[in-house]
Amino acid sequence: MILTILLLIAGFILLMRGADYFVDGSVALAQKLRIPAIVIGLTVVAMGTSAPEAAIGIMSAIKDSDAIVVGNVIGSNIVNILLILGITVLISNLPIKKNTMLYEIPFVGFITLLLCGMGLMFGNISRLSAFVLLGLFVLFLGYLYIVSKYKKTPEIETKQISPLKIALYLIGGLTLLIIGSDLTVDSAIKLARIFGVSERIIGITIVAFGTSVPELVTCIVSAIKKQTDIAVGNIIGSNIFNILFVLGITGAISPILFKPEFLFDGAFALLAVAMLMLFGYKDMILKRWAGICFLGIYAIYLALAFTI
């Protein structure tokens, strides 16, 4: 069991490093091709945060472990709001941008409900459903582009990388993503068998937390440095990318089985979104008491999840 856990940790590390290298290489290539910085930021950099989830999703689909795919996505979205924002807001109050509150948070609720509706009606995420998700993803990118045109967009860090290094970054990053996802999925399946729990449980807990570590670290560091202006927006963006991009790409490759148990997880994902809107709407800020509520609900979710 210890070896399996070590391999799981190694898989997570390879996923994170692979995503970093792949994003650096992609950004450098895009800059060589003179693609505008705003487009790079909205596509390459933003999707890079969901690269580990996407790699795990594709590898899980290949290995017929659909429960890990859906569990990772829904579990990550719950972790992002209830656990990561819960911990972060205990360190510092978190402001919420107007656009995030009025459009992006409700959009997360809508696509979460849509995902559960597809699962309830069809019992899977078919290729047709996946293309619907990808279509919404394109529309969301369009929305981000429009919003970005009317506000200052952070400059994309430029790295002077030779064409050879760009190729090595892209190939090396992709290789690490493949190896890391393979190790992670295999280890997750083995852990499920060792502990006698379902792959869904492993997906919504260990795998979901592991792939959300970058967001957790980023939010905590931002809170400590009092640079929390976009913390909530980044978390919400990650949730949107997880559902539309990860499940869209994975489902387009191979239909994903949606087990009835995921409706329970989806209900808590919707509750997390509703709580975020309720606690933040009045003053457009999340205060420490909201963090305590988030963490309490997450603890209740974990306790109940093991009984489903």
Short mmCIF file of C-alpha atoms in Angstrom, two decimals:
data_model
loop_
_atom_site.label_atom_id
_atom_site.label_comp_id
_atom_site.label_asym_id
_atom_site.label_seq_id
_atom_site.Cartn_x
_atom_site.Cartn_y
_atom_site.Cartn_z
CA MET A 1 0.00 0.00 0.00
CA ILE A 2 2.84 2.40 0.84
CA LEU A 3 4.31 1.90 -2.65
CA THR A 4 0.91 2.62 -4.21
CA ILE A 5 0.59 5.86 -2.22
CA LEU A 6 4.12 6.90 -3.22
CA LEU A 7 3.31 6.20 -6.87
CA LEU A 8 0.13 8.27 -6.53
CA ILE A 9 2.12 11.19 -5.13
CA ALA A 10 4.69 10.77 -7.90
CA GLY A 11 1.86 10.85 -10.43
CA PHE A 12 0.54 14.13 -9.00
CA ILE A 13 4.03 15.67 -9.10
CA LEU A 14 4.56 14.61 -12.72
CA LEU A 15 1.14 16.02 -13.64
CA MET A 16 1.95 19.41 -12.13
CA ARG A 17 5.42 19.63 -13.67
CA GLY A 18 4.11 18.40 -17.01
CA ALA A 19 1.39 21.06 -17.00
CA ASP A 20 3.96 23.77 -16.18
CA TYR A 21 6.32 22.74 -18.99
CA PHE A 22 3.49 22.29 -21.49
CA VAL A 23 2.05 25.73 -20.71
CA ASP A 24 5.49 27.41 -20.89
CA GLY A 25 6.17 25.77 -24.23
CA SER A 26 2.72 26.60 -25.58
CA VAL A 27 2.97 30.25 -24.51
CA ALA A 28 6.42 30.57 -26.09
CA LEU A 29 5.17 28.98 -29.32
CA ALA A 30 2.12 31.26 -29.40
CA GLN A 31 4.33 34.29 -28.93
CA LYS A 32 6.61 33.12 -31.76
CA LEU A 33 3.50 32.93 -33.93
CA ARG A 34 2.58 36.48 -32.80
CA ILE A 35 -0.72 35.42 -31.24
CA PRO A 36 -2.10 38.30 -29.08
CA ALA A 37 -1.37 38.07 -25.35
CA ILE A 38 -5.07 38.25 -24.49
CA VAL A 39 -5.78 35.14 -26.58
CA ILE A 40 -2.86 33.29 -25.00
CA GLY A 41 -4.12 34.15 -21.53
CA LEU A 42 -7.68 33.04 -22.24
CA THR A 43 -6.71 29.74 -23.86
CA VAL A 44 -3.26 28.29 -23.24
CA VAL A 45 -2.63 29.65 -19.73
CA ALA A 46 -6.18 29.25 -18.48
CA MET A 47 -6.56 25.69 -19.81
CA GLY A 48 -3.18 24.82 -18.33
CA THR A 49 -4.75 24.87 -14.85
CA SER A 50 -7.12 22.10 -15.96
CA ALA A 51 -4.41 20.08 -17.74
CA PRO A 52 -3.98 17.59 -14.83
CA GLU A 53 -7.74 16.96 -14.67
CA ALA A 54 -7.91 16.60 -18.45
CA ALA A 55 -4.98 14.16 -18.53
CA ILE A 56 -6.54 12.07 -15.76
CA GLY A 57 -9.90 12.19 -17.50
CA ILE A 58 -8.54 10.95 -20.81
CA MET A 59 -6.41 8.24 -19.16
CA SER A 60 -9.35 7.11 -17.02
CA ALA A 61 -11.55 6.86 -20.11
CA ILE A 62 -8.89 4.76 -21.83
CA LYS A 63 -8.76 2.46 -18.80
CA ASP A 64 -12.59 2.31 -18.52
CA SER A 65 -12.51 4.02 -15.12
CA ASP A 66 -15.33 6.48 -15.76
CA ALA A 67 -16.02 6.91 -12.03
CA ILE A 68 -12.61 8.54 -11.59
CA VAL A 69 -13.27 10.95 -14.48
CA VAL A 70 -16.59 12.28 -13.18
CA GLY A 71 -15.55 11.96 -9.53
CA ASN A 72 -12.42 14.01 -10.15
CA VAL A 73 -14.31 16.82 -11.91
CA ILE A 74 -17.23 17.11 -9.48
CA GLY A 75 -14.98 16.43 -6.50
CA SER A 76 -12.49 19.09 -7.61
CA ASN A 77 -15.29 21.64 -8.01
CA ILE A 78 -16.53 20.91 -4.48
CA VAL A 79 -12.97 21.06 -3.10
CA ASN A 80 -12.35 24.36 -4.89
CA ILE A 81 -15.28 26.16 -3.25
CA LEU A 82 -15.82 24.48 0.10
CA LEU A 83 -12.26 23.51 1.03
CA ILE A 84 -9.94 25.91 -0.81
CA LEU A 85 -12.07 29.06 -0.46
CA GLY A 86 -12.99 27.91 3.04
CA ILE A 87 -9.35 27.75 4.11
CA THR A 88 -8.35 30.90 2.22
CA VAL A 89 -11.09 33.10 3.66
CA LEU A 90 -9.98 32.14 7.18
CA ILE A 91 -6.69 33.87 6.36
CA SER A 92 -8.15 36.92 4.65
CA ASN A 93 -11.54 38.21 3.52
CA LEU A 94 -12.08 37.59 -0.20
CA PRO A 95 -13.68 40.23 -2.45
CA ILE A 96 -15.87 39.08 -5.33
CA LYS A 97 -15.85 40.88 -8.67
CA LYS A 98 -19.24 42.06 -9.98
CA ASN A 99 -18.94 40.02 -13.20
CA THR A 100 -18.02 36.93 -11.20
CA MET A 101 -21.09 37.27 -8.96
CA LEU A 102 -23.59 38.22 -11.65
CA TYR A 103 -22.51 35.93 -14.48
CA GLU A 104 -19.76 33.42 -13.75
CA ILE A 105 -21.01 31.93 -10.46
CA PRO A 106 -24.57 31.45 -11.82
CA PHE A 107 -23.01 29.93 -14.96
CA VAL A 108 -21.21 27.35 -12.80
CA GLY A 109 -24.56 26.50 -11.24
CA PHE A 110 -26.17 26.19 -14.67
CA ILE A 111 -23.55 23.85 -16.16
CA THR A 112 -23.45 21.76 -12.97
CA LEU A 113 -27.23 21.36 -13.20
CA LEU A 114 -26.89 20.61 -16.92
CA LEU A 115 -24.29 17.92 -16.19
CA CYS A 116 -26.52 16.28 -13.58
CA GLY A 117 -29.50 16.53 -15.95
CA MET A 118 -27.57 14.79 -18.72
CA GLY A 119 -26.47 12.09 -16.30
CA LEU A 120 -30.01 11.58 -14.97
CA MET A 121 -31.66 11.46 -18.40
CA PHE A 122 -29.11 9.46 -20.38
CA GLY A 123 -26.99 7.69 -17.75
CA ASN A 124 -23.82 8.90 -19.44
CA ILE A 125 -22.02 11.81 -21.02
CA SER A 126 -22.38 10.85 -24.67
CA ARG A 127 -20.40 12.33 -27.52
CA LEU A 128 -23.38 14.57 -28.32
CA SER A 129 -23.50 15.78 -24.70
CA ALA A 130 -19.73 16.30 -24.79
CA PHE A 131 -20.03 18.49 -27.89
CA VAL A 132 -22.73 20.53 -26.12
CA LEU A 133 -20.27 21.09 -23.25
CA LEU A 134 -17.50 22.04 -25.68
CA GLY A 135 -19.88 24.43 -27.45
CA LEU A 136 -20.62 26.14 -24.13
CA PHE A 137 -16.88 26.22 -23.48
CA VAL A 138 -16.30 28.15 -26.71
CA LEU A 139 -19.07 30.58 -25.74
CA PHE A 140 -17.45 31.05 -22.33
CA LEU A 141 -14.11 31.84 -23.97
CA GLY A 142 -15.93 34.40 -26.09
CA TYR A 143 -17.40 35.95 -22.93
CA LEU A 144 -13.93 36.09 -21.34
CA TYR A 145 -12.54 37.74 -24.45
CA ILE A 146 -15.24 40.43 -24.39
CA VAL A 147 -14.77 41.07 -20.66
CA SER A 148 -11.00 41.23 -21.07
CA LYS A 149 -11.31 43.87 -23.79
CA TYR A 150 -12.81 46.28 -21.24
CA LYS A 151 -10.38 45.75 -18.38
CA LYS A 152 -6.64 45.69 -17.88
CA THR A 153 -5.29 42.24 -18.64
CA PRO A 154 -2.13 41.13 -16.80
CA GLU A 155 0.82 40.84 -19.13
CA ILE A 156 1.81 37.31 -20.03
CA GLU A 157 5.32 36.66 -18.79
CA THR A 158 7.63 36.41 -21.76
CA LYS A 159 10.41 33.86 -21.80
CA GLN A 160 13.03 33.93 -24.52
CA ILE A 161 13.02 30.27 -25.51
CA SER A 162 14.70 28.83 -28.58
CA PRO A 163 12.66 26.68 -31.01
CA LEU A 164 14.50 23.58 -29.75
CA LYS A 165 13.57 24.34 -26.14
CA ILE A 166 9.98 25.02 -27.16
CA ALA A 167 9.82 21.57 -28.75
CA LEU A 168 11.42 19.99 -25.68
CA TYR A 169 8.99 21.78 -23.35
CA LEU A 170 5.98 20.69 -25.41
CA ILE A 171 7.10 17.09 -25.88
CA GLY A 172 8.49 16.79 -22.34
CA GLY A 173 5.41 18.37 -20.78
CA LEU A 174 3.05 16.13 -22.72
CA THR A 175 5.13 13.08 -21.83
CA LEU A 176 5.04 13.96 -18.13
CA LEU A 177 1.27 14.50 -18.32
CA ILE A 178 0.79 11.07 -19.90
CA ILE A 179 3.09 9.26 -17.46
CA GLY A 180 1.70 11.18 -14.48
CA SER A 181 -1.93 10.52 -15.40
CA ASP A 182 -1.16 6.83 -15.99
CA LEU A 183 0.49 6.52 -12.55
CA THR A 184 -2.30 8.48 -10.86
CA VAL A 185 -5.17 6.49 -12.38
CA ASP A 186 -3.50 3.11 -11.80
CA SER A 187 -2.66 4.03 -8.20
CA ALA A 188 -6.18 5.35 -7.59
CA ILE A 189 -7.71 2.10 -8.86
CA LYS A 190 -5.39 0.05 -6.65
CA LEU A 191 -6.18 2.18 -3.60
CA ALA A 192 -9.89 1.71 -4.20
CA ARG A 193 -9.37 -2.06 -4.17
CA ILE A 194 -7.07 -1.95 -1.12
CA PHE A 195 -9.52 0.10 0.96
CA GLY A 196 -12.56 -1.66 -0.44
CA VAL A 197 -14.22 1.55 -1.63
CA SER A 198 -15.51 2.58 -5.03
CA GLU A 199 -13.47 4.40 -7.64
CA ARG A 200 -15.98 7.23 -7.22
CA ILE A 201 -14.87 7.73 -3.60
CA ILE A 202 -11.21 7.80 -4.62
CA GLY A 203 -12.07 10.22 -7.42
CA ILE A 204 -14.01 12.72 -5.27
CA THR A 205 -11.45 12.64 -2.44
CA ILE A 206 -7.81 11.77 -3.09
CA VAL A 207 -7.67 12.47 -6.83
CA ALA A 208 -9.84 15.60 -6.56
CA PHE A 209 -7.70 17.03 -3.77
CA GLY A 210 -4.44 16.11 -5.51
CA THR A 211 -5.36 17.87 -8.74
CA SER A 212 -6.59 20.93 -6.80
CA VAL A 213 -3.33 21.44 -4.90
CA PRO A 214 -2.07 24.19 -7.30
CA GLU A 215 -5.26 26.20 -6.72
CA LEU A 216 -4.96 25.70 -2.96
CA VAL A 217 -1.35 26.88 -2.87
CA THR A 218 -2.09 29.86 -5.14
CA CYS A 219 -5.05 31.00 -3.04
CA ILE A 220 -3.21 30.65 0.29
CA VAL A 221 -0.18 32.57 -1.00
CA SER A 222 -2.48 35.28 -2.42
CA ALA A 223 -4.28 35.57 0.93
CA ILE A 224 -1.03 35.85 2.88
CA LYS A 225 0.20 38.56 0.49
CA LYS A 226 -3.21 40.29 0.61
CA GLN A 227 -3.51 39.93 -3.17
CA THR A 228 -6.97 38.38 -3.18
CA ASP A 229 -8.76 40.44 -5.85
CA ILE A 230 -9.10 37.58 -8.32
CA ALA A 231 -8.98 34.56 -6.00
CA VAL A 232 -12.71 33.79 -6.22
CA GLY A 233 -12.74 34.46 -9.97
CA ASN A 234 -9.86 32.05 -10.53
CA ILE A 235 -11.58 29.30 -8.54
CA ILE A 236 -14.85 29.78 -10.42
CA GLY A 237 -12.98 29.79 -13.74
CA SER A 238 -11.31 26.52 -12.79
CA ASN A 239 -14.72 24.98 -12.02
CA ILE A 240 -16.08 26.06 -15.39
CA PHE A 241 -13.04 24.68 -17.21
CA ASN A 242 -13.32 21.38 -15.32
CA ILE A 243 -16.88 20.70 -16.44
CA LEU A 244 -16.85 22.12 -19.95
CA PHE A 245 -13.26 21.48 -21.04
CA VAL A 246 -12.31 18.30 -19.16
CA LEU A 247 -15.60 16.41 -19.49
CA GLY A 248 -16.12 17.84 -22.98
CA ILE A 249 -12.76 16.59 -24.24
CA THR A 250 -13.00 13.26 -22.42
CA GLY A 251 -16.58 12.59 -23.50
CA ALA A 252 -15.77 13.44 -27.12
CA ILE A 253 -13.10 10.73 -27.06
CA SER A 254 -15.25 8.11 -25.35
CA PRO A 255 -18.73 8.28 -23.73
CA ILE A 256 -18.51 8.53 -19.91
CA LEU A 257 -20.77 6.48 -17.66
CA PHE A 258 -22.61 8.68 -15.14
CA LYS A 259 -23.50 6.62 -12.07
CA PRO A 260 -26.59 7.59 -10.01
CA GLU A 261 -24.32 8.26 -7.01
CA PHE A 262 -22.92 11.27 -8.83
CA LEU A 263 -26.28 13.01 -8.49
CA PHE A 264 -25.55 13.21 -4.76
CA ASP A 265 -22.14 14.76 -5.45
CA GLY A 266 -23.69 17.09 -8.01
CA ALA A 267 -26.25 18.23 -5.43
CA PHE A 268 -23.44 19.23 -3.06
CA ALA A 269 -21.62 20.98 -5.91
CA LEU A 270 -24.81 23.00 -6.51
CA LEU A 271 -25.13 23.66 -2.76
CA ALA A 272 -21.56 24.99 -2.75
CA VAL A 273 -22.40 27.41 -5.57
CA ALA A 274 -25.62 28.52 -3.82
CA MET A 275 -23.73 29.12 -0.56
CA LEU A 276 -21.10 31.15 -2.38
CA MET A 277 -23.78 33.38 -3.89
CA LEU A 278 -25.70 33.66 -0.62
CA PHE A 279 -22.68 34.55 1.51
CA GLY A 280 -21.11 36.93 -0.99
CA TYR A 281 -23.99 38.70 -2.69
CA LYS A 282 -24.82 41.41 -0.11
CA ASP A 283 -21.38 42.95 0.42
CA MET A 284 -19.58 41.33 -2.56
CA ILE A 285 -17.08 39.86 -0.12
CA LEU A 286 -16.55 36.53 1.64
CA LYS A 287 -15.85 36.89 5.34
CA ARG A 288 -14.25 34.46 7.80
CA TRP A 289 -17.55 33.10 9.11
CA ALA A 290 -18.34 32.00 5.55
CA GLY A 291 -15.11 29.98 5.54
CA ILE A 292 -16.17 28.18 8.72
CA CYS A 293 -19.53 27.31 7.09
CA PHE A 294 -17.78 26.09 3.92
CA LEU A 295 -15.45 23.79 5.86
CA GLY A 296 -18.33 22.48 7.98
CA ILE A 297 -20.39 21.62 4.91
CA TYR A 298 -17.37 19.95 3.31
CA ALA A 299 -16.90 17.77 6.39
CA ILE A 300 -20.60 16.80 6.25
CA TYR A 301 -20.26 16.03 2.53
CA LEU A 302 -17.30 13.71 3.08
CA ALA A 303 -19.08 11.91 5.93
CA LEU A 304 -22.19 11.34 3.83
CA ALA A 305 -20.32 10.53 0.60
CA PHE A 306 -18.92 7.32 2.07
CA THR A 307 -22.43 6.10 2.83
CA ILE A 308 -23.76 6.54 -0.70
#
